[in-house]
Tab-separated table of C-alpha atoms and ligand atoms in Angstrom:
chain	number	residue	atom	x	y	z
A	1	MET	CA	52.534	47.120	-12.912
A	2	ASN	CA	49.451	45.570	-15.706
A	3	ASN	CA	48.979	42.436	-16.474
A	4	GLU	CA	47.004	42.401	-20.153
A	5	TYR	CA	46.777	39.852	-20.909
A	6	THR	CA	47.974	35.952	-20.975
A	7	ASN	CA	49.564	33.526	-23.273
A	8	PRO	CA	47.837	29.591	-21.911
A	9	GLU	CA	50.021	28.213	-25.227
A	10	LEU	CA	53.065	29.442	-23.223
A	11	MET	CA	51.673	28.765	-19.275
A	12	PHE	CA	50.525	25.095	-19.624
A	13	LYS	CA	52.547	23.335	-21.215
A	14	ASN	CA	50.429	22.113	-24.764
A	15	TRP	CA	47.410	23.210	-23.663
A	16	SER	CA	44.470	23.745	-26.349
A	17	LEU	CA	42.442	25.977	-27.055
A	18	ALA	CA	39.665	23.177	-26.537
A	19	SER	CA	41.296	20.956	-23.499
A	20	GLN	CA	41.754	23.759	-21.298
A	21	THR	CA	40.346	23.214	-17.589
A	22	LYS	CA	38.432	25.165	-15.365
A	23	GLU	CA	41.157	24.790	-13.115
A	24	GLN	CA	43.628	25.865	-16.277
A	25	THR	CA	40.610	29.170	-16.628
A	26	ASP	CA	40.796	30.319	-13.218
A	27	VAL	CA	44.612	30.435	-13.577
A	28	GLU	CA	44.606	33.028	-16.895
A	29	LEU	CA	41.847	35.228	-14.409
A	30	ASN	CA	44.611	35.523	-12.022
A	31	ALA	CA	47.129	36.342	-13.966
A	32	HIS	CA	44.624	38.722	-15.230
A	33	GLY	CA	44.479	43.057	-13.369
A	34	LEU	CA	47.591	44.128	-11.488
A	35	SER	CA	50.077	43.270	-9.009
A	36	ILE	CA	51.227	46.430	-6.575
A	37	VAL	CA	54.029	44.495	-5.135
A	38	GLU	CA	56.459	47.367	-2.814
A	39	ILE	CA	61.160	47.550	-4.603
A	40	LYS	CA	63.755	49.211	-2.426
A	41	ARG	CA	67.511	50.284	-3.874
A	42	ASP	CA	70.037	49.057	-1.444
A	43	SER	CA	73.224	50.712	-1.405
A	44	ASN	CA	75.190	48.960	-4.000
A	45	GLY	CA	71.878	50.821	-6.587
A	46	GLU	CA	70.270	47.955	-7.301
A	47	TRP	CA	66.156	47.368	-6.841
A	48	HIS	CA	64.421	44.381	-4.036
A	49	TYR	CA	61.121	43.280	-4.212
A	50	ILE	CA	60.488	43.110	-0.942
A	51	GLN	CA	58.485	40.402	0.213
A	52	GLY	CA	56.143	40.004	2.748
A	53	SER	CA	55.405	44.123	2.254
A	54	GLN	CA	52.348	45.588	3.602
A	55	TYR	CA	51.679	47.136	0.021
A	56	ASN	CA	52.136	43.721	-1.821
A	57	ARG	CA	48.187	43.247	-4.028
A	58	ARG	CA	47.343	41.164	-5.842
A	59	ILE	CA	44.498	43.015	-8.253
A	60	THR	CA	41.838	40.538	-10.471
A	61	ALA	CA	39.472	39.513	-12.957
A	62	PHE	CA	38.241	38.567	-9.081
A	63	THR	CA	38.836	41.889	-7.360
A	64	PRO	CA	35.501	43.449	-6.412
A	65	MET	CA	35.798	46.518	-7.610
A	66	THR	CA	32.696	49.721	-7.345
A	67	VAL	CA	31.024	51.521	-10.564
A	68	THR	CA	31.586	55.447	-9.668
A	69	GLY	CA	31.026	58.427	-11.523
A	70	PRO	CA	27.192	59.170	-14.053
A	71	ALA	CA	26.861	55.573	-15.554
A	72	ALA	CA	26.847	53.964	-11.360
A	73	GLY	CA	23.901	52.078	-11.098
A	74	ASN	CA	23.093	52.698	-14.710
A	75	ASP	CA	20.306	49.681	-15.762
A	76	LEU	CA	22.968	48.823	-18.488
A	77	LEU	CA	25.395	48.086	-16.423
A	78	LYS	CA	22.761	45.321	-14.104
A	79	THR	CA	23.664	41.608	-13.935
A	80	SER	CA	21.906	38.119	-12.072
A	81	ALA	CA	25.629	38.491	-9.984
A	82	ASP	CA	25.134	42.172	-9.660
A	83	PRO	CA	21.421	43.401	-10.276
A	84	THR	CA	22.382	47.385	-7.871
A	85	GLY	CA	25.021	47.985	-11.220
A	86	ARG	CA	27.777	49.270	-9.126
A	87	SER	CA	29.582	46.351	-7.729
A	88	VAL	CA	31.313	44.164	-10.598
A	89	MET	CA	34.622	41.974	-10.707
A	90	GLY	CA	37.179	41.961	-11.231
A	91	THR	CA	39.114	44.360	-14.728
A	92	LEU	CA	40.581	43.433	-17.507
A	93	ASN	CA	43.639	43.800	-20.052
A	94	ASN	CA	44.450	46.281	-17.955
A	95	CYS	CA	47.422	49.006	-20.395
A	96	SER	CA	48.639	51.678	-19.910
A	97	GLY	CA	47.275	54.180	-17.385
A	98	GLY	CA	48.762	56.363	-13.834
A	99	ARG	CA	49.511	58.599	-11.583
A	100	THR	CA	47.992	60.871	-9.252
A	101	PRO	CA	49.671	63.392	-6.835
A	102	TRP	CA	47.022	62.229	-4.851
A	103	GLY	CA	49.074	59.043	-4.733
A	104	THR	CA	46.678	56.748	-6.093
A	105	VAL	CA	47.111	54.628	-9.572
A	106	LEU	CA	44.863	55.115	-12.913
A	107	THR	CA	44.832	52.396	-15.725
A	108	GLY	CA	43.202	51.767	-18.349
A	109	GLU	CA	40.608	48.476	-19.415
A	110	GLU	CA	41.324	48.044	-23.191
A	111	ASN	CA	40.716	45.141	-24.662
A	112	PHE	CA	38.499	43.495	-22.212
A	113	HIS	CA	36.244	42.471	-25.642
A	114	GLN	CA	37.830	39.251	-26.526
A	115	TYR	CA	37.141	37.693	-23.106
A	116	PHE	CA	33.856	37.513	-23.840
A	117	ALA	CA	31.454	34.812	-26.721
A	118	ASN	CA	28.338	34.413	-28.551
A	119	ARG	CA	27.162	38.036	-29.252
A	120	ASN	CA	25.166	37.077	-32.722
A	121	ALA	CA	23.126	34.098	-30.345
A	122	MET	CA	21.981	37.725	-28.686
A	123	PRO	CA	18.781	39.088	-29.347
A	124	ASP	CA	19.009	42.799	-31.990
A	125	GLY	CA	18.864	46.132	-30.090
A	126	PRO	CA	21.119	48.620	-28.672
A	127	VAL	CA	22.946	46.907	-26.328
A	128	LYS	CA	23.368	44.499	-29.198
A	129	ALA	CA	25.096	47.020	-31.006
A	130	ASN	CA	27.605	48.248	-28.818
A	131	HIS	CA	28.697	44.978	-28.483
A	132	THR	CA	29.489	44.887	-32.513
A	133	ARG	CA	30.825	48.282	-31.762
A	134	TYR	CA	33.569	47.046	-29.215
A	135	GLY	CA	34.113	44.572	-31.693
A	136	VAL	CA	32.394	41.560	-28.564
A	137	PRO	CA	33.273	37.536	-30.520
A	138	SER	CA	30.043	37.114	-33.277
A	139	GLY	CA	30.408	33.585	-32.440
A	140	ALA	CA	33.703	31.288	-29.773
A	141	SER	CA	36.461	33.581	-28.067
A	142	GLY	CA	39.679	32.923	-28.807
A	143	TYR	CA	40.050	32.250	-24.540
A	144	ALA	CA	38.053	29.099	-23.332
A	145	TRP	CA	36.277	31.600	-20.124
A	146	SER	CA	32.991	31.682	-21.000
A	147	ARG	CA	32.659	27.866	-21.232
A	148	HIS	CA	33.765	27.409	-17.373
A	149	TYR	CA	31.973	31.254	-16.281
A	150	ASP	CA	28.947	32.608	-18.103
A	151	ARG	CA	29.785	36.015	-17.228
A	152	PHE	CA	31.149	36.188	-20.619
A	153	ASP	CA	28.907	35.047	-22.633
A	154	VAL	CA	26.868	37.488	-23.469
A	155	ALA	CA	23.613	35.343	-24.602
A	156	LYS	CA	23.441	34.374	-20.969
A	157	GLU	CA	24.465	37.403	-19.593
A	158	PRO	CA	24.532	40.219	-21.822
A	159	ASN	CA	25.918	43.776	-20.235
A	160	GLU	CA	28.396	42.135	-18.495
A	161	PRO	CA	31.149	44.343	-21.319
A	162	LEU	CA	29.456	46.713	-20.527
A	163	ARG	CA	30.881	46.902	-16.885
A	164	PHE	CA	34.624	46.431	-18.477
A	165	GLY	CA	36.339	49.193	-20.719
A	166	TRP	CA	36.314	52.592	-17.998
A	167	VAL	CA	39.546	54.240	-16.001
A	168	VAL	CA	40.024	52.250	-12.977
A	169	GLU	CA	40.979	53.840	-10.021
A	170	PHE	CA	42.855	52.741	-6.610
A	171	ASP	CA	45.159	53.273	-4.168
A	172	PRO	CA	48.307	51.104	-3.431
A	173	TYR	CA	48.827	51.882	0.150
A	174	ASP	CA	45.355	50.409	0.731
A	175	PRO	CA	45.499	46.699	0.170
A	176	THR	CA	42.386	46.240	1.721
A	177	SER	CA	41.014	49.398	-0.492
A	178	THR	CA	38.062	48.374	-3.279
A	179	PRO	CA	39.370	50.066	-7.053
A	180	LYS	CA	37.396	52.067	-8.353
A	181	LYS	CA	35.950	52.361	-11.696
A	182	ARG	CA	35.574	56.266	-12.973
A	183	THR	CA	32.939	55.918	-15.281
A	184	ALA	CA	33.089	59.731	-15.799
A	185	LEU	CA	36.303	59.036	-18.230
A	186	GLY	CA	34.060	57.357	-20.967
A	187	ARG	CA	34.033	53.495	-21.886
A	188	VAL	CA	36.929	52.575	-24.930
A	189	LYS	CA	39.532	50.393	-25.256
A	190	HIS	CA	41.805	52.807	-22.840
A	191	GLU	CA	45.380	53.811	-23.260
A	192	ALA	CA	47.648	56.622	-20.914
A	193	ALA	CA	45.307	58.100	-18.088
A	194	THR	CA	47.370	60.983	-17.473
A	195	ILE	CA	47.149	63.230	-15.190
A	196	GLN	CA	48.457	67.199	-15.001
A	197	ILE	CA	47.525	69.221	-13.162
A	198	ALA	CA	45.334	72.588	-14.279
A	199	SER	CA	47.578	76.323	-13.031
A	200	ASN	CA	43.195	76.495	-11.854
A	201	GLY	CA	44.104	73.521	-9.800
A	202	ARG	CA	41.226	71.362	-11.739
A	203	VAL	CA	43.080	67.687	-12.962
A	204	VAL	CA	42.670	66.484	-16.122
A	205	ALA	CA	43.375	63.414	-17.875
A	206	TYR	CA	44.879	62.741	-21.073
A	207	THR	CA	43.383	59.242	-21.973
A	208	GLY	CA	43.398	57.314	-26.225
A	209	ASP	CA	40.516	54.512	-27.402
A	210	ASP	CA	43.234	52.204	-29.266
A	211	GLU	CA	41.585	50.689	-32.327
A	212	ARG	CA	42.070	51.884	-35.481
A	213	PHE	CA	40.524	54.753	-36.772
A	214	GLN	CA	38.787	56.129	-32.892
A	215	TYR	CA	39.625	58.365	-31.233
A	216	ALA	CA	41.464	61.413	-28.599
A	217	TYR	CA	40.561	61.929	-25.515
A	218	LYS	CA	40.327	64.372	-21.810
A	219	PHE	CA	38.457	64.974	-18.973
A	220	VAL	CA	38.544	68.008	-16.825
A	221	THR	CA	37.207	67.997	-13.634
A	222	ASN	CA	35.029	70.549	-11.846
A	223	GLY	CA	36.518	69.904	-9.009
A	224	ALA	CA	40.422	71.082	-8.110
A	225	TYR	CA	42.593	68.808	-6.893
A	226	ASN	CA	43.638	69.151	-3.193
A	227	HIS	CA	47.492	69.441	-2.021
A	228	PHE	CA	47.205	69.041	1.830
A	229	ASP	CA	44.279	66.416	2.198
A	230	ARG	CA	44.985	62.910	0.093
A	231	LYS	CA	41.216	62.260	0.544
A	232	ALA	CA	39.503	65.005	-0.143
A	233	ASN	CA	40.243	63.987	-3.853
A	234	ASP	CA	38.705	60.756	-3.786
A	235	GLY	CA	35.561	61.860	-5.880
A	236	LEU	CA	37.199	64.485	-8.281
A	237	LEU	CA	37.155	61.809	-11.534
A	238	ASP	CA	34.252	61.726	-11.109
A	239	ASP	CA	32.961	65.269	-11.751
A	240	GLY	CA	33.413	66.679	-14.601
A	241	THR	CA	33.363	67.357	-18.755
A	242	LEU	CA	34.637	64.745	-20.704
A	243	TYR	CA	36.648	65.803	-24.191
A	244	VAL	CA	36.762	63.956	-27.488
A	245	ALA	CA	39.496	65.532	-29.667
A	246	LYS	CA	39.175	66.784	-32.891
A	247	PHE	CA	42.256	67.988	-35.856
A	248	ASN	CA	42.036	70.786	-38.531
A	249	ALA	CA	43.052	70.412	-40.705
A	250	ASP	CA	45.013	73.966	-40.425
A	251	GLY	CA	46.862	73.139	-37.555
A	252	THR	CA	44.193	74.096	-35.356
A	253	GLY	CA	41.496	71.790	-33.082
A	254	GLN	CA	38.965	71.532	-30.711
A	255	TRP	CA	37.707	69.357	-27.472
A	256	ILE	CA	35.012	68.711	-28.597
A	257	PRO	CA	32.154	68.171	-24.841
A	258	LEU	CA	30.445	64.570	-24.846
A	259	VAL	CA	27.070	65.312	-22.417
A	260	ALA	CA	24.461	64.497	-23.121
A	261	GLY	CA	22.302	67.466	-24.884
A	262	GLN	CA	25.162	69.253	-27.114
A	263	SER	CA	25.916	68.605	-30.072
A	264	GLY	CA	23.969	66.067	-31.446
A	265	LEU	CA	24.266	63.358	-28.053
A	266	THR	CA	20.456	63.462	-28.313
A	267	ALA	CA	17.619	61.730	-26.750
A	268	ALA	CA	16.984	61.181	-30.784
A	269	ASN	CA	20.208	59.445	-31.381
A	270	GLY	CA	20.251	57.381	-28.005
A	271	TYR	CA	21.608	59.499	-26.166
A	272	GLY	CA	19.146	61.427	-23.604
A	273	THR	CA	21.663	60.411	-20.201
A	274	GLN	CA	24.971	60.703	-20.193
A	275	ALA	CA	25.008	57.809	-18.919
A	276	GLN	CA	24.286	56.823	-22.513
A	277	VAL	CA	26.539	58.920	-23.528
A	278	LEU	CA	29.955	57.555	-21.269
A	279	ILE	CA	29.463	53.547	-21.447
A	280	ASP	CA	28.955	54.300	-25.312
A	281	THR	CA	31.279	56.452	-25.634
A	282	ARG	CA	33.339	55.505	-29.325
A	283	GLY	CA	28.954	56.143	-30.263
A	284	ALA	CA	28.558	59.613	-28.865
A	285	ALA	CA	32.175	60.433	-30.739
A	286	THR	CA	30.890	59.507	-33.875
A	287	THR	CA	27.632	62.004	-33.376
A	288	VAL	CA	29.874	64.480	-32.899
A	289	GLY	CA	32.044	64.496	-35.323
A	290	ALA	CA	35.985	63.695	-33.745
A	291	THR	CA	38.369	62.871	-35.880
A	292	PRO	CA	38.668	59.450	-36.460
A	293	MET	CA	43.036	58.517	-35.585
A	294	ASP	CA	45.401	55.703	-36.083
A	295	ARG	CA	45.114	53.857	-33.100
A	296	PRO	CA	45.653	56.557	-29.805
A	297	GLU	CA	48.225	54.633	-27.933
A	298	ASP	CA	49.583	57.054	-25.401
A	299	MET	CA	49.534	60.112	-24.235
A	300	GLU	CA	51.632	62.865	-22.664
A	301	VAL	CA	52.459	65.725	-20.971
A	302	ASN	CA	56.304	66.705	-21.492
A	303	PRO	CA	57.239	68.766	-17.754
A	304	VAL	CA	59.872	70.328	-19.900
A	305	ASN	CA	57.830	72.429	-21.972
A	306	GLY	CA	54.176	71.593	-20.877
A	307	LYS	CA	53.036	70.214	-25.016
A	308	VAL	CA	51.550	67.520	-24.992
A	309	TYR	CA	52.444	63.495	-27.313
A	310	LEU	CA	50.185	61.744	-29.013
A	311	ALA	CA	51.195	58.524	-30.149
A	312	LEU	CA	49.474	56.371	-32.891
A	313	THR	CA	50.580	52.998	-32.969
A	314	ASN	CA	49.731	52.176	-36.439
A	315	ASN	CA	46.363	52.350	-39.280
A	316	THR	CA	46.744	49.967	-42.758
A	317	GLN	CA	42.874	50.690	-43.253
A	318	ARG	CA	43.874	54.429	-43.776
A	319	ASN	CA	43.820	55.432	-47.661
A	320	ASP	CA	44.110	58.203	-49.785
A	321	THR	CA	40.242	58.983	-49.221
A	322	ASN	CA	40.323	58.563	-46.157
A	323	LYS	CA	43.656	59.956	-45.189
A	324	ASP	CA	43.244	63.207	-43.256
A	325	ALA	CA	46.198	66.114	-41.972
A	326	ALA	CA	46.842	64.652	-38.571
A	327	ASN	CA	46.425	60.907	-40.140
A	328	PRO	CA	48.809	62.100	-43.218
A	329	ARG	CA	50.369	58.252	-44.364
A	330	ALA	CA	47.947	55.806	-46.773
A	331	ASN	CA	48.187	52.321	-45.576
A	332	ASN	CA	50.183	54.095	-42.373
A	333	ARG	CA	52.602	50.657	-40.516
A	334	TYR	CA	55.325	52.937	-39.223
A	335	GLY	CA	52.977	54.996	-36.694
A	336	HIS	CA	53.200	57.972	-35.911
A	337	ILE	CA	53.442	60.898	-33.131
A	338	LEU	CA	51.448	64.472	-33.297
A	339	GLU	CA	52.962	67.700	-30.433
A	340	ILE	CA	50.018	69.546	-28.860
A	341	THR	CA	50.078	72.970	-27.214
A	342	GLU	CA	46.734	73.270	-25.917
A	343	ASP	CA	45.630	77.477	-25.813
A	344	ASN	CA	47.136	79.555	-23.816
A	345	GLY	CA	49.303	76.894	-22.557
A	346	ASP	CA	45.872	75.752	-20.356
A	347	HIS	CA	45.522	72.039	-20.009
A	348	THR	CA	41.406	73.445	-19.341
A	349	SER	CA	41.872	75.041	-22.933
A	350	THR	CA	38.949	73.477	-25.298
A	351	SER	CA	41.403	74.432	-27.641
A	352	PHE	CA	44.676	73.748	-29.147
A	353	PHE	CA	47.154	73.965	-32.197
A	354	TRP	CA	49.225	71.083	-33.322
A	355	GLU	CA	51.286	69.367	-35.354
A	356	VAL	CA	53.608	66.506	-37.453
A	357	PHE	CA	56.336	66.089	-34.225
A	358	MET	CA	57.556	61.683	-36.926
A	359	LEU	CA	55.802	59.616	-38.585
A	360	CYS	CA	57.617	56.709	-38.188
A	361	GLY	CA	60.074	54.393	-40.646
A	362	ASP	CA	63.466	54.004	-41.763
A	363	GLY	CA	64.842	57.099	-42.184
A	364	ARG	CA	67.193	55.402	-45.334
A	365	ASN	CA	64.127	54.136	-47.041
A	366	ALA	CA	62.189	57.115	-48.586
A	367	GLY	CA	59.857	55.327	-49.949
A	368	HIS	CA	58.454	54.515	-45.826
A	369	GLY	CA	57.634	58.918	-45.928
A	370	THR	CA	59.572	59.510	-42.816
A	371	PHE	CA	60.027	62.643	-40.683
A	372	PHE	CA	61.541	62.896	-37.227
A	373	ALA	CA	60.444	66.414	-36.042
A	374	GLY	CA	62.727	67.373	-39.252
A	375	TYR	CA	66.411	66.231	-37.967
A	376	ASP	CA	68.103	64.475	-41.103
A	377	PRO	CA	66.244	60.804	-41.671
A	378	ALA	CA	69.673	59.589	-42.731
A	379	GLN	CA	70.606	60.913	-39.221
A	380	VAL	CA	68.570	58.218	-36.874
A	381	SER	CA	68.176	54.526	-35.464
A	382	MET	CA	65.119	53.289	-37.461
A	383	ILE	CA	61.500	53.434	-35.625
A	384	ALA	CA	58.291	51.911	-35.595
A	385	ASN	CA	54.718	51.046	-33.358
A	386	PRO	CA	55.598	53.836	-31.128
A	387	ASP	CA	53.723	52.495	-28.365
A	388	ASN	CA	54.177	53.518	-24.236
A	389	ILE	CA	55.973	56.980	-24.123
A	390	THR	CA	56.789	59.115	-21.245
A	391	PHE	CA	59.698	61.735	-20.196
A	392	ASP	CA	62.928	62.142	-18.311
A	393	SER	CA	62.978	65.630	-16.155
A	394	LYS	CA	65.059	67.170	-19.171
A	395	GLY	CA	61.948	67.063	-21.394
A	396	ASN	CA	63.670	64.223	-23.802
A	397	LEU	CA	60.503	62.145	-24.557
A	398	TRP	CA	61.390	58.010	-24.722
A	399	ILE	CA	58.804	55.361	-27.207
A	400	SER	CA	58.800	51.634	-26.339
A	401	THR	CA	57.234	50.172	-29.446
A	402	ASP	CA	55.059	47.595	-30.395
A	403	GLY	CA	55.440	45.533	-33.778
A	404	GLN	CA	58.684	46.267	-35.046
A	405	PRO	CA	59.143	42.270	-36.221
A	406	GLY	CA	56.382	42.853	-38.227
A	407	THR	CA	57.085	46.041	-39.955
A	408	LEU	CA	60.808	46.400	-39.279
A	409	ASN	CA	62.014	43.065	-39.070
A	410	ILE	CA	63.678	44.389	-35.606
A	411	ASN	CA	62.605	43.349	-31.721
A	412	ASP	CA	60.706	45.909	-30.064
A	413	GLY	CA	62.944	48.179	-28.558
A	414	VAL	CA	63.675	51.846	-26.336
A	415	PHE	CA	64.268	54.744	-28.583
A	416	ALA	CA	64.673	58.570	-27.109
A	417	VAL	CA	64.103	62.090	-28.846
A	418	PRO	CA	65.353	65.076	-27.262
A	419	THR	CA	61.081	67.678	-27.801
A	420	ASP	CA	63.698	70.778	-28.337
A	421	GLY	CA	66.456	72.741	-29.621
A	422	ASP	CA	69.155	71.116	-32.243
A	423	GLU	CA	68.458	67.508	-31.513
A	424	ARG	CA	65.177	67.885	-31.669
A	425	GLY	CA	64.676	64.939	-34.475
A	426	ARG	CA	67.566	62.926	-33.091
A	427	VAL	CA	65.917	59.694	-32.245
A	428	ARG	CA	68.217	57.454	-30.708
A	429	GLN	CA	67.548	53.425	-29.667
A	430	LEU	CA	68.928	51.943	-26.437
A	431	PHE	CA	67.888	49.078	-25.591
A	432	SER	CA	66.015	45.616	-28.004
A	433	ALA	CA	64.009	43.558	-26.227
A	434	VAL	CA	63.636	39.427	-27.390
A	435	PRO	CA	61.536	37.430	-30.242
A	436	GLY	CA	58.051	38.193	-30.318
A	437	GLY	CA	57.697	40.713	-26.886
A	438	GLU	CA	56.861	43.431	-26.634
A	439	VAL	CA	58.054	46.356	-24.972
A	440	ALA	CA	56.077	48.368	-21.915
A	441	SER	CA	56.514	50.953	-19.039
A	442	LEU	CA	59.313	52.386	-19.180
A	443	VAL	CA	58.517	54.634	-16.153
A	444	PHE	CA	62.214	56.387	-14.418
A	445	ASN	CA	62.668	57.136	-10.592
A	446	PRO	CA	62.695	60.777	-9.389
A	447	ASP	CA	65.899	61.530	-10.313
A	448	ASP	CA	66.291	59.493	-13.466
A	449	THR	CA	69.089	57.427	-12.889
A	450	THR	CA	66.847	53.914	-13.301
A	451	MET	CA	64.184	53.428	-16.330
A	452	PHE	CA	62.235	50.321	-15.459
A	453	VAL	CA	61.125	48.692	-18.985
A	454	SER	CA	58.935	45.916	-19.269
A	455	VAL	CA	59.042	43.144	-21.215
A	456	GLN	CA	55.500	42.084	-21.982
A	457	HIS	CA	54.363	38.631	-24.731
A	458	PRO	CA	58.922	37.394	-24.985
A	459	GLY	CA	58.746	33.991	-27.213
A	460	GLU	CA	54.926	35.624	-28.275
A	461	GLY	CA	54.874	32.903	-31.265
A	462	GLY	CA	56.222	30.450	-29.889
A	463	LYS	CA	54.856	27.623	-27.867
A	464	TRP	CA	55.752	25.565	-25.013
A	465	THR	CA	55.575	21.856	-25.496
A	466	ASP	CA	57.688	18.739	-25.051
A	467	ASN	CA	59.413	19.919	-28.921
A	468	ALA	CA	62.019	22.831	-27.102
A	469	SER	CA	62.658	24.563	-30.629
A	470	ASP	CA	58.972	25.089	-30.421
A	471	LEU	CA	60.043	28.633	-27.844
A	472	ILE	CA	61.218	30.805	-29.862
A	473	SER	CA	62.572	33.108	-26.757
A	474	THR	CA	63.970	31.409	-22.811
A	475	PHE	CA	63.500	34.761	-21.440
A	476	PRO	CA	64.321	35.792	-18.971
A	477	ASP	CA	66.795	33.283	-17.074
A	478	GLY	CA	66.778	30.840	-20.069
A	479	ARG	CA	65.734	27.501	-18.748
A	480	GLY	CA	62.664	27.758	-19.975
A	481	PRO	CA	59.128	28.711	-21.291
A	482	ASN	CA	59.274	32.463	-21.857
A	483	ARG	CA	57.887	34.964	-18.474
A	484	PRO	CA	57.252	38.194	-18.753
A	485	SER	CA	59.494	40.436	-17.113
A	486	VAL	CA	60.627	44.088	-15.945
A	487	LEU	CA	63.874	45.397	-16.204
A	488	THR	CA	66.160	48.512	-14.748
A	489	ILE	CA	68.749	50.568	-16.890
A	490	SER	CA	70.347	51.619	-14.684
A	491	ARG	CA	74.101	53.480	-15.539
A	492	ALA	CA	76.776	52.035	-13.710
A	493	THR	CA	77.979	55.576	-12.089
A	494	GLY	CA	75.283	55.426	-10.236
A	495	SER	CA	73.835	59.044	-12.765
A	496	PRO	CA	71.016	59.332	-14.290
A	497	VAL	CA	70.404	57.762	-17.373
A	498	VAL	CA	70.045	61.262	-19.794
A	499	GLY	CA	73.069	63.232	-19.665
A	500	SER	CA	76.479	63.863	-19.094
B	601	LIG	CA1	48.009	46.978	-25.115
B	602	LIG	CA1	47.515	49.109	-26.838
B	603	LIG	CA1	51.069	47.493	-26.508
């Protein structure tokens, strides 16, 4: 489980930013990262946490990590605490990631910028320009951390934010192992790291950059997956080519390589080395002419039809002058989903076809301009702000949402939609969360009999004070301040969640 971010107003009674103590900061740093726990299903079909499992581990903002790939050791990644540029303390704002066939886990560092402070106190130059591009706060942060740790103050430690924004790989079967920041996959606000093994054995990782007008990416390894020697796959994600997507109006598209020396990525433009390309992936993607998207969230491969689905959660800054075929709605409050078919079904291909799968909203409201893959919009559940997505083994697309309270005035939830056949586009809601909480995860166990769902930051918008009515939710147990929780959803019969 990713522990993406903390809500101190719900963690500490009568909390205020101005009076936050170092002890509270340390609690927050330890509450970031990941929790690895072993769970087991009992004979009644219920899942239990195994206390004392050899696999249980907490990865935090203090856990040492090794930097690997082309940017490792670069001067831009060196700090006073780490003159090698190869050893980072911790991982931050971990969002959607993925799993590899060799049994490791990938986690994407998303909104890492928000923990840092004081960009305006830095000297002008490329590092400050990078921080501006990635949104490091010009003055104070909404978090108190820079008051207690110099590394979160860019006036004192200017390179520290460059050590975040990566995809991190770790081995959940070895709690003593050191996680690795895989720089070859680029530095953005990562959402998703979905692994697909191509027909030639090379490994493809799809990943998005979740911010308005940012891009969708994939990485293709040079080496091939070794099914027979788990450890032989350890460095696969350090060596390959990073691509960014360009969506053409005619329904075709290209994966443009982000390689120093190609497509305008020159020393004169600031991209003389691959490390420079990777540390400023956003700038490199803009330079090569990629298509700015409406906040790329999760990207997943349908196991039945092999197509790639990209969730775009919203973009209210899209307008009539900058909308395009792949981001077709001005003031896109509700978000949409694209369906991508790699040329010849080959995930290493550098060209693809794409179409709009879904334009979200309330299908009964013509003003929303919805589209549900051709299905009657009056016959589907209203849905907005698709975020994390997954597939069951039958190829149905499952969607969790983040933002519906603000756009449809309903809680976030879980939705399913068939991607093929007569019911293609028929969206139906399975689950609704609670006020203030987004819904995340969506993971099925291998036989689809359990779906794991995270209710993230339930009650956000409220605060824990002496006045109980300041809480807007007491999820999950009604006993006080709300707490993020993982739920399982199964049928009473024990049969798969989908199907008869
Ligand atoms: Ca997120
Ligand atoms: Ca996101
Ligand atoms: Ca989210």
